[in-house]
């Protein structure tokens, strides 16, 4: 099965060589590499091309697509997926890298289990040091999705996973242009609603923590609005497709997580409410929502109640 590896590129001159080497040296041969240059202002593409020269057997497998203007991470991921021709796809961030047998072992697990999505373990990287392996959650797909919807219990990562491309095409799900912060969250939960998930503990991906220019290292009003839009897309999708209400409580927790985020980072919920007017149901969620919103209640107090409710929810869902 051919695997398309999808890589958005912007401002990663310092990291792209290590990323590209890890991709070109994969033990799996039937690969397609799609790099999307989102008008990177540095020498990222030059470094990529020079690196590719060392791997002549991979050159025919590489496509570099250039955006005419900077459109953001969501658009770059969207462009890459639209261009993919492989039966399977992987998203790789250009400041991260794959471990040598990542694609081979994820493909083997997918063939053995007939899954739509296979998660791998991962390691973190900071200051050149690799951390201990982190295994995926060992729960069924429904439980995993209920935890993921909460947004801050399970890592909402689009990377480190192998997907069947037809999962995207048959559901019509893709990254959303303009959603650059929370761009993982807007895709993965929606996919998992109709997917069979499997996992392997072996680490396949190295996630870099020390790139200060990445989206995950800055929170501002623009990023907050992006996150609220991601929340709105996911909540609308589940309202439409979760017809039996399996994930109704998880959606409540997702909304509380957004209210908490707004209060914590903006001190108010005006931007959130403008993008996604909402309501919560139940005594505890309503009380938590009211306390998180109140300027008269210290955030530390309302946050404590939120954390208690989240912990109780996790216990209830996991058992």
Tab-separated table of C-alpha atoms in Angstrom:
chain	number	residue	atom	x	y	z
A	1	UNK	CA	0.000	0.000	0.000
A	2	UNK	CA	1.314	3.400	-0.952
A	3	UNK	CA	1.641	5.896	1.899
A	4	UNK	CA	1.507	9.647	1.331
A	5	UNK	CA	3.515	11.623	3.899
A	6	UNK	CA	2.144	15.158	4.189
A	7	UNK	CA	4.441	17.918	5.416
A	8	UNK	CA	3.579	21.648	5.751
A	9	UNK	CA	6.626	23.920	5.633
A	10	UNK	CA	6.992	27.369	7.114
A	11	UNK	CA	9.987	28.835	8.932
A	12	UNK	CA	11.729	25.556	9.723
A	13	UNK	CA	15.182	26.097	8.205
A	14	UNK	CA	16.723	24.910	11.475
A	15	UNK	CA	14.797	21.624	11.553
A	16	UNK	CA	13.808	20.574	8.030
A	17	UNK	CA	16.984	18.633	7.257
A	18	UNK	CA	16.531	16.286	10.209
A	19	UNK	CA	12.869	15.883	9.350
A	20	UNK	CA	13.545	15.148	5.664
A	21	UNK	CA	16.348	12.686	6.419
A	22	UNK	CA	14.013	10.752	8.725
A	23	UNK	CA	11.408	10.599	5.952
A	24	UNK	CA	13.744	9.629	3.127
A	25	UNK	CA	15.446	6.943	5.254
A	26	UNK	CA	12.247	5.131	6.174
A	27	UNK	CA	12.495	1.361	5.878
A	28	UNK	CA	9.198	1.363	3.936
A	29	UNK	CA	9.652	1.902	0.193
A	30	UNK	CA	6.220	2.600	-1.332
A	31	UNK	CA	6.029	6.244	-0.309
A	32	UNK	CA	4.889	9.572	-1.703
A	33	UNK	CA	6.160	12.784	-0.099
A	34	UNK	CA	4.098	15.945	-0.407
A	35	UNK	CA	5.696	19.084	0.978
A	36	UNK	CA	3.643	22.278	0.976
A	37	UNK	CA	5.649	25.493	0.995
A	38	UNK	CA	3.366	28.040	2.667
A	39	UNK	CA	5.583	30.930	1.499
A	40	UNK	CA	8.282	30.119	4.018
A	41	UNK	CA	10.375	33.291	4.567
A	42	UNK	CA	13.651	31.467	5.186
A	43	UNK	CA	15.797	28.851	3.416
A	44	UNK	CA	13.606	25.890	4.388
A	45	UNK	CA	12.901	24.832	0.788
A	46	UNK	CA	16.534	25.228	-0.275
A	47	UNK	CA	17.624	23.022	2.614
A	48	UNK	CA	14.958	20.474	1.685
A	49	UNK	CA	16.087	20.357	-1.949
A	50	UNK	CA	19.749	20.007	-0.969
A	51	UNK	CA	18.849	17.189	1.416
A	52	UNK	CA	16.848	15.401	-1.275
A	53	UNK	CA	19.912	15.374	-3.557
A	54	UNK	CA	21.472	12.832	-1.174
A	55	UNK	CA	18.575	10.407	-1.803
A	56	UNK	CA	18.278	9.910	-5.589
A	57	UNK	CA	16.027	6.861	-5.151
A	58	UNK	CA	13.452	9.083	-3.412
A	59	UNK	CA	13.490	12.002	-5.838
A	60	UNK	CA	10.722	10.639	-8.048
A	61	UNK	CA	8.504	10.239	-4.996
A	62	UNK	CA	8.679	13.891	-3.927
A	63	UNK	CA	6.311	16.745	-4.764
A	64	UNK	CA	6.845	20.279	-3.495
A	65	UNK	CA	3.714	22.410	-3.803
A	66	UNK	CA	4.080	26.163	-3.335
A	67	UNK	CA	1.288	28.396	-2.094
A	68	UNK	CA	1.226	31.749	-3.872
A	69	UNK	CA	0.648	33.476	-0.526
A	70	UNK	CA	0.926	32.498	3.107
A	71	UNK	CA	-2.358	30.821	4.036
A	72	UNK	CA	-1.547	29.179	7.357
A	73	UNK	CA	-1.110	25.679	8.726
A	74	UNK	CA	-4.705	24.564	8.211
A	75	UNK	CA	-4.583	25.453	4.528
A	76	UNK	CA	-1.176	23.789	4.063
A	77	UNK	CA	-2.458	20.535	5.556
A	78	UNK	CA	-5.579	20.785	3.377
A	79	UNK	CA	-3.516	21.299	0.224
A	80	UNK	CA	-1.294	18.339	1.050
A	81	UNK	CA	-4.202	15.952	1.633
A	82	UNK	CA	-5.976	17.074	-1.545
A	83	UNK	CA	-2.808	16.266	-3.513
A	84	UNK	CA	-2.255	12.831	-1.930
A	85	UNK	CA	-2.655	9.716	-4.053
A	86	UNK	CA	-1.640	7.030	-1.536
A	87	UNK	CA	-4.100	4.606	0.001
A	88	UNK	CA	-2.766	5.670	3.400
A	89	UNK	CA	-1.624	9.055	4.700
A	90	UNK	CA	0.511	10.413	7.521
A	91	UNK	CA	0.821	13.996	8.725
A	92	UNK	CA	4.327	15.018	9.800
A	93	UNK	CA	5.208	18.472	11.106
A	94	UNK	CA	8.388	19.803	9.544
A	95	UNK	CA	10.095	20.535	12.861
A	96	UNK	CA	9.533	16.938	14.017
A	97	UNK	CA	10.826	13.640	12.639
A	98	UNK	CA	9.911	9.979	12.224
A	99	UNK	CA	11.733	7.041	13.758
A	100	UNK	CA	13.295	4.665	11.202
A	101	UNK	CA	10.612	1.932	11.013
A	102	UNK	CA	7.596	4.155	11.680
A	103	UNK	CA	5.744	3.705	8.410
A	104	UNK	CA	6.595	0.017	8.050
A	105	UNK	CA	5.312	-0.921	11.490
A	106	UNK	CA	2.189	1.256	11.344
A	107	UNK	CA	1.310	-0.266	7.956
A	108	UNK	CA	1.802	-3.780	9.306
A	109	UNK	CA	-0.548	-3.064	12.205
A	110	UNK	CA	-3.151	-1.605	9.860
A	111	UNK	CA	-3.027	-4.637	7.571
A	112	UNK	CA	-3.312	-7.033	10.501
A	113	UNK	CA	-6.274	-5.261	12.113
A	114	UNK	CA	-8.084	-3.665	9.147
A	115	UNK	CA	-8.210	-0.442	11.157
A	116	UNK	CA	-8.949	2.985	9.688
A	117	UNK	CA	-6.508	4.729	12.032
A	118	UNK	CA	-3.423	3.322	13.749
A	119	UNK	CA	-1.802	5.309	16.544
A	120	UNK	CA	1.855	4.917	17.368
A	121	UNK	CA	3.743	5.841	20.478
A	122	UNK	CA	5.947	8.910	20.418
A	123	UNK	CA	8.860	10.590	22.120
A	124	UNK	CA	9.375	14.245	22.930
A	125	UNK	CA	12.494	16.201	21.989
A	126	UNK	CA	13.853	19.284	23.742
A	127	UNK	CA	17.333	20.807	23.487
A	128	UNK	CA	18.472	17.847	21.434
A	129	UNK	CA	17.486	15.326	24.103
A	130	UNK	CA	14.922	12.613	23.420
A	131	UNK	CA	12.505	11.807	26.217
A	132	UNK	CA	11.073	8.483	27.326
A	133	UNK	CA	8.534	6.785	25.027
A	134	UNK	CA	4.884	7.734	25.505
A	135	UNK	CA	2.378	5.031	24.585
A	136	UNK	CA	-1.094	5.658	23.120
A	137	UNK	CA	-4.165	5.329	25.350
A	138	UNK	CA	-5.145	1.669	25.675
A	139	UNK	CA	-8.897	2.110	25.431
A	140	UNK	CA	-11.533	1.401	22.813
A	141	UNK	CA	-12.405	3.990	20.191
A	142	UNK	CA	-15.565	5.239	21.899
A	143	UNK	CA	-13.844	5.805	25.241
A	144	UNK	CA	-10.870	7.393	23.543
A	145	UNK	CA	-13.088	9.778	21.609
A	146	UNK	CA	-15.037	10.745	24.724
A	147	UNK	CA	-11.760	11.681	26.410
A	148	UNK	CA	-10.423	13.450	23.323
A	149	UNK	CA	-13.471	15.690	22.986
A	150	UNK	CA	-12.658	17.193	26.386
A	151	UNK	CA	-9.611	18.730	24.664
A	152	UNK	CA	-7.217	18.504	27.607
A	153	UNK	CA	-7.267	14.877	28.756
A	154	UNK	CA	-6.016	13.216	25.562
A	155	UNK	CA	-3.411	14.852	23.319
A	156	UNK	CA	-5.301	15.964	20.185
A	157	UNK	CA	-2.523	15.139	17.747
A	158	UNK	CA	-2.945	14.710	14.027
A	159	UNK	CA	0.643	13.443	13.751
A	160	UNK	CA	2.029	10.062	14.818
A	161	UNK	CA	-0.909	8.262	13.237
A	162	UNK	CA	-1.523	6.397	10.004
A	163	UNK	CA	-4.900	6.991	8.315
A	164	UNK	CA	-6.740	5.402	5.444
A	165	UNK	CA	-7.167	8.190	2.933
A	166	UNK	CA	-10.695	7.107	2.092
A	167	UNK	CA	-11.663	7.896	5.693
A	168	UNK	CA	-11.190	11.552	4.744
A	169	UNK	CA	-12.829	11.275	1.327
A	170	UNK	CA	-15.933	9.379	2.417
A	171	UNK	CA	-16.587	11.713	5.357
A	172	UNK	CA	-15.581	14.920	3.569
A	173	UNK	CA	-13.351	15.838	6.516
A	174	UNK	CA	-10.145	17.788	6.024
A	175	UNK	CA	-8.168	20.513	7.747
A	176	UNK	CA	-9.899	23.889	7.682
A	177	UNK	CA	-8.223	26.943	6.183
A	178	UNK	CA	-7.951	29.668	8.809
A	179	UNK	CA	-7.869	27.231	11.723
A	180	UNK	CA	-4.175	27.125	12.538
A	181	UNK	CA	-4.358	26.819	16.332
A	182	UNK	CA	-6.474	23.803	17.242
A	183	UNK	CA	-6.042	22.435	13.726
A	184	UNK	CA	-5.503	18.919	15.107
A	185	UNK	CA	-8.700	19.100	17.143
A	186	UNK	CA	-10.853	20.179	14.215
A	187	UNK	CA	-9.905	17.008	12.291
A	188	UNK	CA	-9.184	14.018	14.529
A	189	UNK	CA	-12.367	13.776	16.673
A	190	UNK	CA	-14.573	14.072	13.603
A	191	UNK	CA	-12.636	11.308	11.854
A	192	UNK	CA	-12.772	8.990	14.850
A	193	UNK	CA	-16.563	9.200	15.047
A	194	UNK	CA	-16.758	6.830	12.071
A	195	UNK	CA	-13.380	5.085	12.318
A	196	UNK	CA	-11.965	1.847	13.649
A	197	UNK	CA	-8.879	2.694	15.710
A	198	UNK	CA	-5.913	0.510	16.618
A	199	UNK	CA	-2.629	1.353	18.324
A	200	UNK	CA	0.926	0.137	18.805
A	201	UNK	CA	3.095	1.066	21.764
A	202	UNK	CA	6.264	1.354	19.716
A	203	UNK	CA	7.354	4.992	19.386
A	204	UNK	CA	7.153	6.064	15.751
A	205	UNK	CA	7.289	9.857	16.017
A	206	UNK	CA	9.522	12.473	17.637
A	207	UNK	CA	7.620	15.581	18.735
A	208	UNK	CA	9.741	18.675	19.242
A	209	UNK	CA	8.972	20.869	22.251
A	210	UNK	CA	11.753	23.407	21.791
A	211	UNK	CA	10.646	25.219	18.612
A	212	UNK	CA	9.642	28.583	20.080
A	213	UNK	CA	8.066	29.694	16.784
A	214	UNK	CA	5.528	26.856	16.591
A	215	UNK	CA	1.830	27.534	17.082
A	216	UNK	CA	1.760	25.525	20.304
A	217	UNK	CA	4.202	27.923	21.961
A	218	UNK	CA	2.138	31.087	21.710
A	219	UNK	CA	-1.387	32.035	22.718
A	220	UNK	CA	-2.872	35.294	21.510
A	221	UNK	CA	-6.288	36.586	20.482
A	222	UNK	CA	-5.914	35.328	16.915
A	223	UNK	CA	-5.005	31.862	18.149
A	224	UNK	CA	-7.875	31.904	20.628
A	225	UNK	CA	-10.341	32.723	17.873
A	226	UNK	CA	-8.894	29.887	15.800
A	227	UNK	CA	-9.392	27.485	18.687
A	228	UNK	CA	-12.975	28.661	19.201
A	229	UNK	CA	-13.688	28.116	15.504
A	230	UNK	CA	-12.269	24.582	15.768
A	231	UNK	CA	-14.531	23.953	18.754
A	232	UNK	CA	-17.539	25.234	16.797
A	233	UNK	CA	-16.823	22.979	13.811
A	234	UNK	CA	-16.448	19.903	16.027
A	235	UNK	CA	-19.523	20.658	18.138
A	236	UNK	CA	-21.678	21.279	15.047
A	237	UNK	CA	-20.441	18.046	13.481
A	238	UNK	CA	-21.280	15.976	16.550
A	239	UNK	CA	-24.645	17.670	16.966
A	240	UNK	CA	-25.454	16.582	13.425
A	241	UNK	CA	-23.933	13.091	13.403
A	242	UNK	CA	-24.093	11.844	17.015
A	243	UNK	CA	-27.794	11.115	16.662
A	244	UNK	CA	-28.063	8.780	19.668
A	245	UNK	CA	-26.329	11.210	22.032
A	246	UNK	CA	-23.384	8.933	22.847
A	247	UNK	CA	-21.033	11.907	23.106
A	248	UNK	CA	-23.420	14.486	24.585
A	249	UNK	CA	-21.642	14.596	27.953
A	250	UNK	CA	-18.267	14.815	26.224
A	251	UNK	CA	-19.511	17.806	24.251
A	252	UNK	CA	-20.536	19.460	27.507
A	253	UNK	CA	-17.032	18.947	28.839
A	254	UNK	CA	-15.603	20.355	25.602
A	255	UNK	CA	-17.679	23.500	26.034
A	256	UNK	CA	-16.568	23.925	29.646
A	257	UNK	CA	-12.963	23.511	28.501
A	258	UNK	CA	-13.441	26.401	26.056
A	259	UNK	CA	-15.050	28.609	28.700
A	260	UNK	CA	-12.149	27.837	31.007
A	261	UNK	CA	-9.644	28.644	28.258
A	262	UNK	CA	-11.369	31.958	27.501
A	263	UNK	CA	-11.447	32.998	31.140
A	264	UNK	CA	-7.846	31.908	31.706
A	265	UNK	CA	-6.264	33.575	28.689
A	266	UNK	CA	-8.638	36.427	27.855
A	267	UNK	CA	-10.425	37.138	31.122
A	268	UNK	CA	-13.826	37.035	29.387
A	269	UNK	CA	-15.926	34.906	27.014
A	270	UNK	CA	-16.985	37.568	24.488
A	271	UNK	CA	-14.898	36.175	21.623
A	272	UNK	CA	-15.993	32.611	22.374
A	273	UNK	CA	-19.678	33.561	22.569
A	274	UNK	CA	-19.474	35.533	19.319
A	275	UNK	CA	-18.136	32.470	17.499
A	276	UNK	CA	-20.057	29.699	19.228
A	277	UNK	CA	-23.070	30.616	21.391
A	278	UNK	CA	-23.745	27.609	23.594
A	279	UNK	CA	-25.508	26.288	26.617
A	280	UNK	CA	-24.693	23.565	29.097
A	281	UNK	CA	-27.059	21.106	30.729
A	282	UNK	CA	-27.018	19.676	34.246
A	283	UNK	CA	-26.506	21.145	37.690
A	284	UNK	CA	-22.733	20.676	37.970
A	285	UNK	CA	-21.900	21.861	34.430
A	286	UNK	CA	-24.184	24.895	34.795
A	287	UNK	CA	-22.598	25.815	38.119
A	288	UNK	CA	-19.095	25.392	36.699
A	289	UNK	CA	-19.994	27.447	33.637
A	290	UNK	CA	-21.391	30.258	35.779
A	291	UNK	CA	-18.374	30.332	38.097
A	292	UNK	CA	-15.881	30.282	35.226
A	293	UNK	CA	-17.675	33.218	33.643
A	294	UNK	CA	-18.030	35.310	36.805
A	295	UNK	CA	-15.508	38.134	37.162
A	296	UNK	CA	-16.338	38.178	40.880
A	297	UNK	CA	-15.095	34.629	41.447
A	298	UNK	CA	-11.305	34.082	41.413
A	299	UNK	CA	-10.251	31.920	38.484
A	300	UNK	CA	-8.386	29.610	40.872
A	301	UNK	CA	-11.654	28.726	42.618
A	302	UNK	CA	-13.717	28.143	39.481
A	303	UNK	CA	-10.826	26.226	37.933
A	304	UNK	CA	-10.702	23.907	40.940
A	305	UNK	CA	-14.367	23.028	40.415
A	306	UNK	CA	-13.726	22.454	36.716
A	307	UNK	CA	-10.806	20.125	37.459
A	308	UNK	CA	-12.940	18.134	39.909
A	309	UNK	CA	-15.720	17.738	37.349
A	310	UNK	CA	-13.190	16.753	34.673
A	311	UNK	CA	-11.615	14.153	36.957
A	312	UNK	CA	-15.006	12.648	37.822
A	313	UNK	CA	-15.913	12.564	34.150
A	314	UNK	CA	-12.651	10.807	33.247
A	315	UNK	CA	-13.211	8.201	35.960
A	316	UNK	CA	-16.797	7.596	34.805
A	317	UNK	CA	-15.818	7.267	31.156
A	318	UNK	CA	-12.772	5.069	31.754
A	319	UNK	CA	-14.555	2.444	33.853
